[in-house]
PDB file of C-alpha atoms in Angstrom:
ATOM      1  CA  UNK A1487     126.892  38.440 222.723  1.00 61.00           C
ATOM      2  CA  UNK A1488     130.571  39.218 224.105  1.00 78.00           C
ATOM      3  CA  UNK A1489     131.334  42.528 223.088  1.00 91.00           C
ATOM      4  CA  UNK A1490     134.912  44.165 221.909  1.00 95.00           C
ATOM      5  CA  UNK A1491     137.918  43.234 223.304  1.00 95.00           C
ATOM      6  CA  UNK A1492     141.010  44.704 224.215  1.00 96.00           C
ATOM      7  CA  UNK A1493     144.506  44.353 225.833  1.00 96.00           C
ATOM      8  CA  UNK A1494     146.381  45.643 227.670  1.00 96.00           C
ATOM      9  CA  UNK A1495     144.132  48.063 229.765  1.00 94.00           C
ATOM     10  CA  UNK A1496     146.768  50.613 230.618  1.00 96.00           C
ATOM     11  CA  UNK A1497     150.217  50.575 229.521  1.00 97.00           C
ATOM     12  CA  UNK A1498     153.499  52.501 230.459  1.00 98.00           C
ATOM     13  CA  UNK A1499     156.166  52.921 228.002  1.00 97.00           C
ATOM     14  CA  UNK A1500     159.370  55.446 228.423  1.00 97.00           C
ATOM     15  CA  UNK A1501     159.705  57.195 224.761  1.00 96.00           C
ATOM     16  CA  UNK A1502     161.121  55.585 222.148  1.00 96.00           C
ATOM     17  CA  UNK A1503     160.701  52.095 223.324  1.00 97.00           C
ATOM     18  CA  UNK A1504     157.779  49.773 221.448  1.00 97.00           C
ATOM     19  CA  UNK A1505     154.525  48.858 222.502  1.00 98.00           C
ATOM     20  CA  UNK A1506     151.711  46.299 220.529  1.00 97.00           C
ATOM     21  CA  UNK A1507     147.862  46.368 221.271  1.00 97.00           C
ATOM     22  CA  UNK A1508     145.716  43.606 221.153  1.00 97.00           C
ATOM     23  CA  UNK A1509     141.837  43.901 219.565  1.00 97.00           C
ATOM     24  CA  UNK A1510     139.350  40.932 219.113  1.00 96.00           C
ATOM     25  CA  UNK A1511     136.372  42.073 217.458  1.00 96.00           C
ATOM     26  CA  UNK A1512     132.936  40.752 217.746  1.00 94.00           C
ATOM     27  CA  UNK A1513     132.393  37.231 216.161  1.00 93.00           C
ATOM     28  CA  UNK A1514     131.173  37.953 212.383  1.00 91.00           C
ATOM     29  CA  UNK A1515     132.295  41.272 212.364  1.00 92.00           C
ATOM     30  CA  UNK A1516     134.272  41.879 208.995  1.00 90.00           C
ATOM     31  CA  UNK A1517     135.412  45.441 209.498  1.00 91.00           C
ATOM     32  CA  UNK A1518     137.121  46.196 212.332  1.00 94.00           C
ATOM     33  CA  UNK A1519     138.767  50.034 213.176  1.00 94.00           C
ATOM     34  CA  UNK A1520     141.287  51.546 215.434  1.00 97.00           C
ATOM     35  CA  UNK A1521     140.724  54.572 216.779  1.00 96.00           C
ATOM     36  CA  UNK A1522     143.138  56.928 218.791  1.00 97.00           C
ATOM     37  CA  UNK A1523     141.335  59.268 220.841  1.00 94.00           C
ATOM     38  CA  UNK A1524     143.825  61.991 222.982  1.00 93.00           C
ATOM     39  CA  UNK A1525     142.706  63.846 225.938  1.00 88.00           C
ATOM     40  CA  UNK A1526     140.104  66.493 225.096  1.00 84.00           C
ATOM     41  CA  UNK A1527     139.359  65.323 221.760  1.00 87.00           C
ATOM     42  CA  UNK A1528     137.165  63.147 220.034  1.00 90.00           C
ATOM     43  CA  UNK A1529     138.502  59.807 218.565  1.00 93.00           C
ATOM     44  CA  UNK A1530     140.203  59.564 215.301  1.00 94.00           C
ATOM     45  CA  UNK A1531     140.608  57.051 212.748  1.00 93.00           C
ATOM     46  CA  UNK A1532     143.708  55.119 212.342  1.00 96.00           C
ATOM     47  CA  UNK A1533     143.201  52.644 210.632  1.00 95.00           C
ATOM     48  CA  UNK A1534     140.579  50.782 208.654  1.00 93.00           C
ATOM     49  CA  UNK A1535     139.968  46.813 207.887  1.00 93.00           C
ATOM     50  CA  UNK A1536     137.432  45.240 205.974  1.00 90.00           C
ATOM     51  CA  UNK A1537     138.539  41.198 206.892  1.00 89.00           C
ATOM     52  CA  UNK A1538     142.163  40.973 206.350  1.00 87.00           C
ATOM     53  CA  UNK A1539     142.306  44.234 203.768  1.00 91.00           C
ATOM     54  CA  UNK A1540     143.095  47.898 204.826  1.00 92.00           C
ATOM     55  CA  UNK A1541     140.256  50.246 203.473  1.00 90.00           C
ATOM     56  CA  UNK A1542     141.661  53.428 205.283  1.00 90.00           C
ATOM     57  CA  UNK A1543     145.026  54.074 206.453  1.00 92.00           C
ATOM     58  CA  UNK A1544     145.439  57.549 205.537  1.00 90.00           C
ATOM     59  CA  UNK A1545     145.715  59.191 209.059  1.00 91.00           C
ATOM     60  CA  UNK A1546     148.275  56.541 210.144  1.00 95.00           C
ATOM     61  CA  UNK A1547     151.728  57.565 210.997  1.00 94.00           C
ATOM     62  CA  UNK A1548     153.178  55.074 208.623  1.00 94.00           C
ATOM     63  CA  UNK A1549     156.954  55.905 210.126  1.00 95.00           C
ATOM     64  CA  UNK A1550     155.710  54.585 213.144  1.00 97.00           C
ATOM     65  CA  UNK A1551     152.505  53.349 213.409  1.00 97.00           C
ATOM     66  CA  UNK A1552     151.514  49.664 211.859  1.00 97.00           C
ATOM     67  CA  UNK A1553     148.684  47.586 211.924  1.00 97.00           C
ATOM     68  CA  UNK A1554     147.965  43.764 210.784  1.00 95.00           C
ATOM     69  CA  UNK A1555     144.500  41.575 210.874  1.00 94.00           C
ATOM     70  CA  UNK A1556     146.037  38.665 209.341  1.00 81.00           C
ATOM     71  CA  UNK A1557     143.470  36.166 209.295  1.00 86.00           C
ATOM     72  CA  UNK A1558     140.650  38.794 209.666  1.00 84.00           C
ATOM     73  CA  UNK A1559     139.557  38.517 213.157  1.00 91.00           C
ATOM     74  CA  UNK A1560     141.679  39.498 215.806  1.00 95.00           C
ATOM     75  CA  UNK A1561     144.246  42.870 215.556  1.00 97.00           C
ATOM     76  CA  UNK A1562     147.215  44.140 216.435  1.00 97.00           C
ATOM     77  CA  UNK A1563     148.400  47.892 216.664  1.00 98.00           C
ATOM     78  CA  UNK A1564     151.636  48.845 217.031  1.00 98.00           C
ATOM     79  CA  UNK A1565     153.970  51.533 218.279  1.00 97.00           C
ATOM     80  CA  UNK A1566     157.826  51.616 216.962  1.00 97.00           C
ATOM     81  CA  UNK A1567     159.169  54.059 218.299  1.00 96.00           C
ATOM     82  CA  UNK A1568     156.893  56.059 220.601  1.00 97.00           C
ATOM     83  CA  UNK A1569     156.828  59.442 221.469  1.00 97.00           C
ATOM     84  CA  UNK A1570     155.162  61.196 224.081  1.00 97.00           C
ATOM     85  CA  UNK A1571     152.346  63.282 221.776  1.00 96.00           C
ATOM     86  CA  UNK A1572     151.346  59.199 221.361  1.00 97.00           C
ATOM     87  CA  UNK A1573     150.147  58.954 225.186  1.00 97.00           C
ATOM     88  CA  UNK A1574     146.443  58.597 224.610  1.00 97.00           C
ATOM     89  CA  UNK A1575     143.798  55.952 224.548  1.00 95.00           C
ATOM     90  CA  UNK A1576     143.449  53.784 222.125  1.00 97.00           C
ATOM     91  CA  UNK A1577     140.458  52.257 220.741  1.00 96.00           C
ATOM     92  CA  UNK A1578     139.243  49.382 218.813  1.00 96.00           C
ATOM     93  CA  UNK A1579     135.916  49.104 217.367  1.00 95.00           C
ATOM     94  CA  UNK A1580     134.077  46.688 215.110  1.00 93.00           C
ATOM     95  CA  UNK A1581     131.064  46.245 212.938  1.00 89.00           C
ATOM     96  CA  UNK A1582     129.274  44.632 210.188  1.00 83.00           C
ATOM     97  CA  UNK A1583     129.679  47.217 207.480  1.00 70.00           C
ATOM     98  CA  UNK A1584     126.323  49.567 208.503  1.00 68.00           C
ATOM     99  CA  UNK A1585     125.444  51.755 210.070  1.00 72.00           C
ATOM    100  CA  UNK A1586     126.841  51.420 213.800  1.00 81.00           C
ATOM    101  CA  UNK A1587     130.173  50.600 215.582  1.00 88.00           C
ATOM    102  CA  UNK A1588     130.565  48.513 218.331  1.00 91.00           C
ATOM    103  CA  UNK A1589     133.591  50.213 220.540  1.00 93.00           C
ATOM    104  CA  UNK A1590     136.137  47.920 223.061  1.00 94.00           C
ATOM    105  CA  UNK A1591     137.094  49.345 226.712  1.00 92.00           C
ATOM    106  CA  UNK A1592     140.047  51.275 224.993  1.00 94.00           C
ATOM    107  CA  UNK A1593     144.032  50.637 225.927  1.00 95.00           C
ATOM    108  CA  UNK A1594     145.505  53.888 228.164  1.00 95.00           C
ATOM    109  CA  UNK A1595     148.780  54.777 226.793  1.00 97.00           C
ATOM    110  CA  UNK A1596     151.249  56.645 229.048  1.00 97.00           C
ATOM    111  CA  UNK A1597     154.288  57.706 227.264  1.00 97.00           C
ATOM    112  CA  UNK A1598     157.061  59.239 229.551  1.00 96.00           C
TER     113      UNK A1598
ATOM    114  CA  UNK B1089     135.675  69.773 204.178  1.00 75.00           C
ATOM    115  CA  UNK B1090     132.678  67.159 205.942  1.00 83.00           C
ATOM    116  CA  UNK B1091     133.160  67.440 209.386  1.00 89.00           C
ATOM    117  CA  UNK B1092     130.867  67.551 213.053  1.00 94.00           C
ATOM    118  CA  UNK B1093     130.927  70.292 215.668  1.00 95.00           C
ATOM    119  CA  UNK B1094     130.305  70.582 219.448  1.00 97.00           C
ATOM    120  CA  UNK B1095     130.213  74.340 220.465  1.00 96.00           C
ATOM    121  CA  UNK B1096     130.395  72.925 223.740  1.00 96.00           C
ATOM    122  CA  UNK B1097     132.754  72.049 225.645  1.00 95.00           C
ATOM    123  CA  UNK B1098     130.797  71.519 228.937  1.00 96.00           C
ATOM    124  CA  UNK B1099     127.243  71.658 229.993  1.00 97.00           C
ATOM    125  CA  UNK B1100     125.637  72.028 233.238  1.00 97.00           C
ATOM    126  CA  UNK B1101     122.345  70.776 234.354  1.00 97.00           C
ATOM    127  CA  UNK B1102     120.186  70.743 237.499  1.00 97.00           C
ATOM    128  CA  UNK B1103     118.805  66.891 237.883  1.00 97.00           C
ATOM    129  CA  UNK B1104     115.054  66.898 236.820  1.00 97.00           C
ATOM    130  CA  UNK B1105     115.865  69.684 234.445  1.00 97.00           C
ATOM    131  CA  UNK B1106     115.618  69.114 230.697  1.00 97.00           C
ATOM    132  CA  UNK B1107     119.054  68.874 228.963  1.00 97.00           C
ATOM    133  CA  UNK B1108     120.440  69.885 225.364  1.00 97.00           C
ATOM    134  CA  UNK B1109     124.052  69.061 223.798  1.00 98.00           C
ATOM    135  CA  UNK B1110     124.239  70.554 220.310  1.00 98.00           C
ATOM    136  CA  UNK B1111     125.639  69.342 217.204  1.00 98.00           C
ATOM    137  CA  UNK B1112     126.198  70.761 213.639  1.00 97.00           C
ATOM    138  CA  UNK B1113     127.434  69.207 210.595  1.00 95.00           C
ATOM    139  CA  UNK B1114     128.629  69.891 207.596  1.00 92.00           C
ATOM    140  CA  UNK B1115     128.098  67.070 204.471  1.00 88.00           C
ATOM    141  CA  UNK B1116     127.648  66.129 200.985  1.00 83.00           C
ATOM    142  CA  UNK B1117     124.522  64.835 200.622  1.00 82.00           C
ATOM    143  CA  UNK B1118     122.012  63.149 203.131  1.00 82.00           C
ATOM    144  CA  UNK B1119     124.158  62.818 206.421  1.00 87.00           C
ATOM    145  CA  UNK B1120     123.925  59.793 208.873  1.00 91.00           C
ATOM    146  CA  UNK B1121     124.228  61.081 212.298  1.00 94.00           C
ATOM    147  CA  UNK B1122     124.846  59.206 215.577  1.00 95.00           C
ATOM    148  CA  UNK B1123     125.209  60.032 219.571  1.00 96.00           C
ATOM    149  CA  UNK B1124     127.796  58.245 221.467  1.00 95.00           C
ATOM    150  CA  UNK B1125     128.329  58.520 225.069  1.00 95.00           C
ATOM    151  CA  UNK B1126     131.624  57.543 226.741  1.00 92.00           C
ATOM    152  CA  UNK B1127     131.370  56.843 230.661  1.00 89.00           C
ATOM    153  CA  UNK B1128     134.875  57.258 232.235  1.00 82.00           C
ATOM    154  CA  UNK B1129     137.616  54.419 231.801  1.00 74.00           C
ATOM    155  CA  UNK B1130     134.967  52.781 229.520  1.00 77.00           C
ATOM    156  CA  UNK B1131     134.553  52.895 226.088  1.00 81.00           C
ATOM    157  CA  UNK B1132     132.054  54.547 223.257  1.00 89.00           C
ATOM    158  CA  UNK B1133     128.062  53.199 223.524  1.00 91.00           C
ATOM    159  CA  UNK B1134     125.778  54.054 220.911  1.00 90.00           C
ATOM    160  CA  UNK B1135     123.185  56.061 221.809  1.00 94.00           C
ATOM    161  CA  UNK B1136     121.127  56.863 218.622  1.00 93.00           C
ATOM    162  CA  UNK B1137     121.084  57.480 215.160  1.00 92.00           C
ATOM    163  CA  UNK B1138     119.803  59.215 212.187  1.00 93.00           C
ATOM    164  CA  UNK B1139     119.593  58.220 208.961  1.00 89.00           C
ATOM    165  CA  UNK B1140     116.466  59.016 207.414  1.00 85.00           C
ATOM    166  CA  UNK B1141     112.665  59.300 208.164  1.00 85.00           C
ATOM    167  CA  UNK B1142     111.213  60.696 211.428  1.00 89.00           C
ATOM    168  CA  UNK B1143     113.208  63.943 212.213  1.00 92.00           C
ATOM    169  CA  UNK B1144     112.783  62.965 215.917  1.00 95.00           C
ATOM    170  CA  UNK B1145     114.771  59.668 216.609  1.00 94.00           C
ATOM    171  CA  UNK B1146     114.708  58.199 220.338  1.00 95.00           C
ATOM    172  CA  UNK B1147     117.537  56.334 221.430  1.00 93.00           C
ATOM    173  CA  UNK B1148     119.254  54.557 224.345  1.00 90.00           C
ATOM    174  CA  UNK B1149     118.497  55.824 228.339  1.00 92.00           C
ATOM    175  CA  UNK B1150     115.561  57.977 227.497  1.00 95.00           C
ATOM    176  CA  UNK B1151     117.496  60.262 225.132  1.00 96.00           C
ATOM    177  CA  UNK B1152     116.236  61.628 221.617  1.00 97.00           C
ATOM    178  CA  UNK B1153     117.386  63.549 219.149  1.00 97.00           C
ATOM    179  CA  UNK B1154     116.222  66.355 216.518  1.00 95.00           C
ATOM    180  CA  UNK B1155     117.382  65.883 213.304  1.00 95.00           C
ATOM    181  CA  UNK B1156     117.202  69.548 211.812  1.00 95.00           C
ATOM    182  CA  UNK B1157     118.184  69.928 207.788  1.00 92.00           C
ATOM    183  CA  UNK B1158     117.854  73.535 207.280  1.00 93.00           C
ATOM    184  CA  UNK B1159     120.466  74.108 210.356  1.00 94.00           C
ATOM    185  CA  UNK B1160     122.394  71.417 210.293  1.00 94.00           C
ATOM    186  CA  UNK B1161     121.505  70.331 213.492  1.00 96.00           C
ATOM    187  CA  UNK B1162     121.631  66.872 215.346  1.00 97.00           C
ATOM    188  CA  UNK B1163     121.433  68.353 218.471  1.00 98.00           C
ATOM    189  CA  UNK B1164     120.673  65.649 221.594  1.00 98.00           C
ATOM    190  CA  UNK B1165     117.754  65.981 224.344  1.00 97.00           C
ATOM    191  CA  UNK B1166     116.414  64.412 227.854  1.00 97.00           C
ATOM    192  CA  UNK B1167     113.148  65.735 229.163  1.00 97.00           C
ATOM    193  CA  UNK B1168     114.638  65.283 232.756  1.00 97.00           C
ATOM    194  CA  UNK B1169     117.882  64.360 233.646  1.00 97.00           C
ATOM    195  CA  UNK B1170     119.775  62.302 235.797  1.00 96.00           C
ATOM    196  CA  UNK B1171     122.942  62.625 237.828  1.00 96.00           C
ATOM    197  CA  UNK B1172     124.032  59.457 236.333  1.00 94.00           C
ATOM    198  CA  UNK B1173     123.691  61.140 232.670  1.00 96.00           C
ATOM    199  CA  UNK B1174     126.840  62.459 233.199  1.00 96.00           C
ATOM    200  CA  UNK B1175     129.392  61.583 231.097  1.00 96.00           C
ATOM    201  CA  UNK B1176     131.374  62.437 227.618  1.00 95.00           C
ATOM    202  CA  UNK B1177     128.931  62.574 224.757  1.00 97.00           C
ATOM    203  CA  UNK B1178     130.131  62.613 221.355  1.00 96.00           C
ATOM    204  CA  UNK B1179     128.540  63.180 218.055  1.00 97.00           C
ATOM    205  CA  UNK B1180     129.323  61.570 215.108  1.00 95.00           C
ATOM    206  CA  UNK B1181     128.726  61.741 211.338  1.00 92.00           C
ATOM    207  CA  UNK B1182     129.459  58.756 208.311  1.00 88.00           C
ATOM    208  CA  UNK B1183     130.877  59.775 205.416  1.00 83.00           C
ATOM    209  CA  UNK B1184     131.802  57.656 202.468  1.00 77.00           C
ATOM    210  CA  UNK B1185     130.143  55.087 201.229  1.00 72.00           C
ATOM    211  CA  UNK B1186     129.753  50.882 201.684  1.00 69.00           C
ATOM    212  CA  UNK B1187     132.864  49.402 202.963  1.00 65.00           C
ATOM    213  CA  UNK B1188     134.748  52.035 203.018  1.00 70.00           C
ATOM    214  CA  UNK B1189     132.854  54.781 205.241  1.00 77.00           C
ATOM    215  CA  UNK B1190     133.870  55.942 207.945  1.00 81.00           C
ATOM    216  CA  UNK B1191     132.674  57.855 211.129  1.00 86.00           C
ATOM    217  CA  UNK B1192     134.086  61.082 212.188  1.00 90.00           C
ATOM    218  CA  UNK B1193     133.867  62.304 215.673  1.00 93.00           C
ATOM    219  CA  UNK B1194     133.074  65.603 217.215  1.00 94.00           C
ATOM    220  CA  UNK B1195     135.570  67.181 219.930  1.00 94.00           C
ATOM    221  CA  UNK B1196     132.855  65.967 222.654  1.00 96.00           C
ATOM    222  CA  UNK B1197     130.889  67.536 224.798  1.00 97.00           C
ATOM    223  CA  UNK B1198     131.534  66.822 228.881  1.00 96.00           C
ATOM    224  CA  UNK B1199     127.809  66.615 230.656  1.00 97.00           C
ATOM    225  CA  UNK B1200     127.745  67.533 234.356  1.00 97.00           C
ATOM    226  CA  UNK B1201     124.183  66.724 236.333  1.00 97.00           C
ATOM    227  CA  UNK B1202     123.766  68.177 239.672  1.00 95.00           C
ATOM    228  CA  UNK B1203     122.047  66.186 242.633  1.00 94.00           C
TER     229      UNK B1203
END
């Protein structure tokens, strides 16, 4: 079974300028979570989707932050503008609802 | 508030030697507990998980874990460890229920084995 995927690996950005991240979940998997985990710290929650609906947004930076799963698989995450307290990794996960998450390779933010 | 701790930021351990990473919690109701480890530039793995039955639950790579109600505990164990144990291990708890739970992270705990 493939697992999580994610893209770009690493990314550079110079503050304020945008940035997108790609996720593509495992096949079948109807909830599917972003996750941004800073240096030091355990990951936190973004963002939530169960299919194409948002079940958790509420530690999303809304001014800046925005997320879509249009046709419930695949995801996007976005950065407009960034600053430089958003260098960290980012990280997709998805699962089936239970009990366990299934976690991608991450995306490396560098904000300068 | 529900949340998950890790007093530790770092621990050291002699290969061959048993190792411990602690975890507390704190939770409405019956708490579902997990161990994820995070190897560098790679992301989370499940280790193991609690939800109910057998306090003791084994999991992934010859780790186990104690599942201790009257102290909160979740606190992860290896009878003998292995240089290539280390790595960032992270407890986790689920709050919420169905659809919309959700799994919040500890601050992680870095695990150093030495040859």
């Amino acid at each position: 079974e493939a697992g999580v995927a994610q893209s770009p690996r690493y990314k550079i950005i110079e503050k304020r300028q945008s940035v997108a991240f790609w996720c593509n979940p495992i096949s079948g998997h109807a909830t599917l979570y972003w996750y941004q985990q800073i240096l030091g710290q355990g990951p936190k929650l973004l963002i939530q989707f169960q299919n194409n609906g948002v079940v958790d947004d509420s530690q999303l930076p809304k001014d800046r932050f925005s997320a879509e799963r249009l046709k419930g698989v695949d995801s996007t995450l976005k950065i407009q503008p960034a600053k430089l307290e958003d260098s960290a990794v980012y990280l997709c996960a998805s699962g089936t609802g239970g009990h366990e998450q299934f976690f991608g390779p991450g995306t490396r933010l560098t904000v300068l | 508030a529900q949340s998950v701790a890790q007093p530790e930021d770092q621990v050291n351990v002699a290969e061959g030697n048993p190792l411990t990473v602690k975890c507390t919690y704190s939770v409405s109701g019956n708490p579902y507990l997990f161990w994820y480890v995070q190897y560098p530039n790679r992301g989370l793995q499940f280790l193991l998980k609690y939800i109910t039955g057998d306090n003791l639950v084994k999991g992934s790579y010859g780790f186990e874990a104690e599942f201790n109600k009257s102290q909160t505990s979740f606190h992860l164990k290896k009878p003998s460890a292995l240089v290539s144990d280390s790595a960032l291990y992270f407890c986790a708890v689920r709050v919420g229920g169905g659809s919309a739970s959700k799994i919040i992270f500890g601050s992680g705990t870095r695990l150093s084995i030495r040859p």
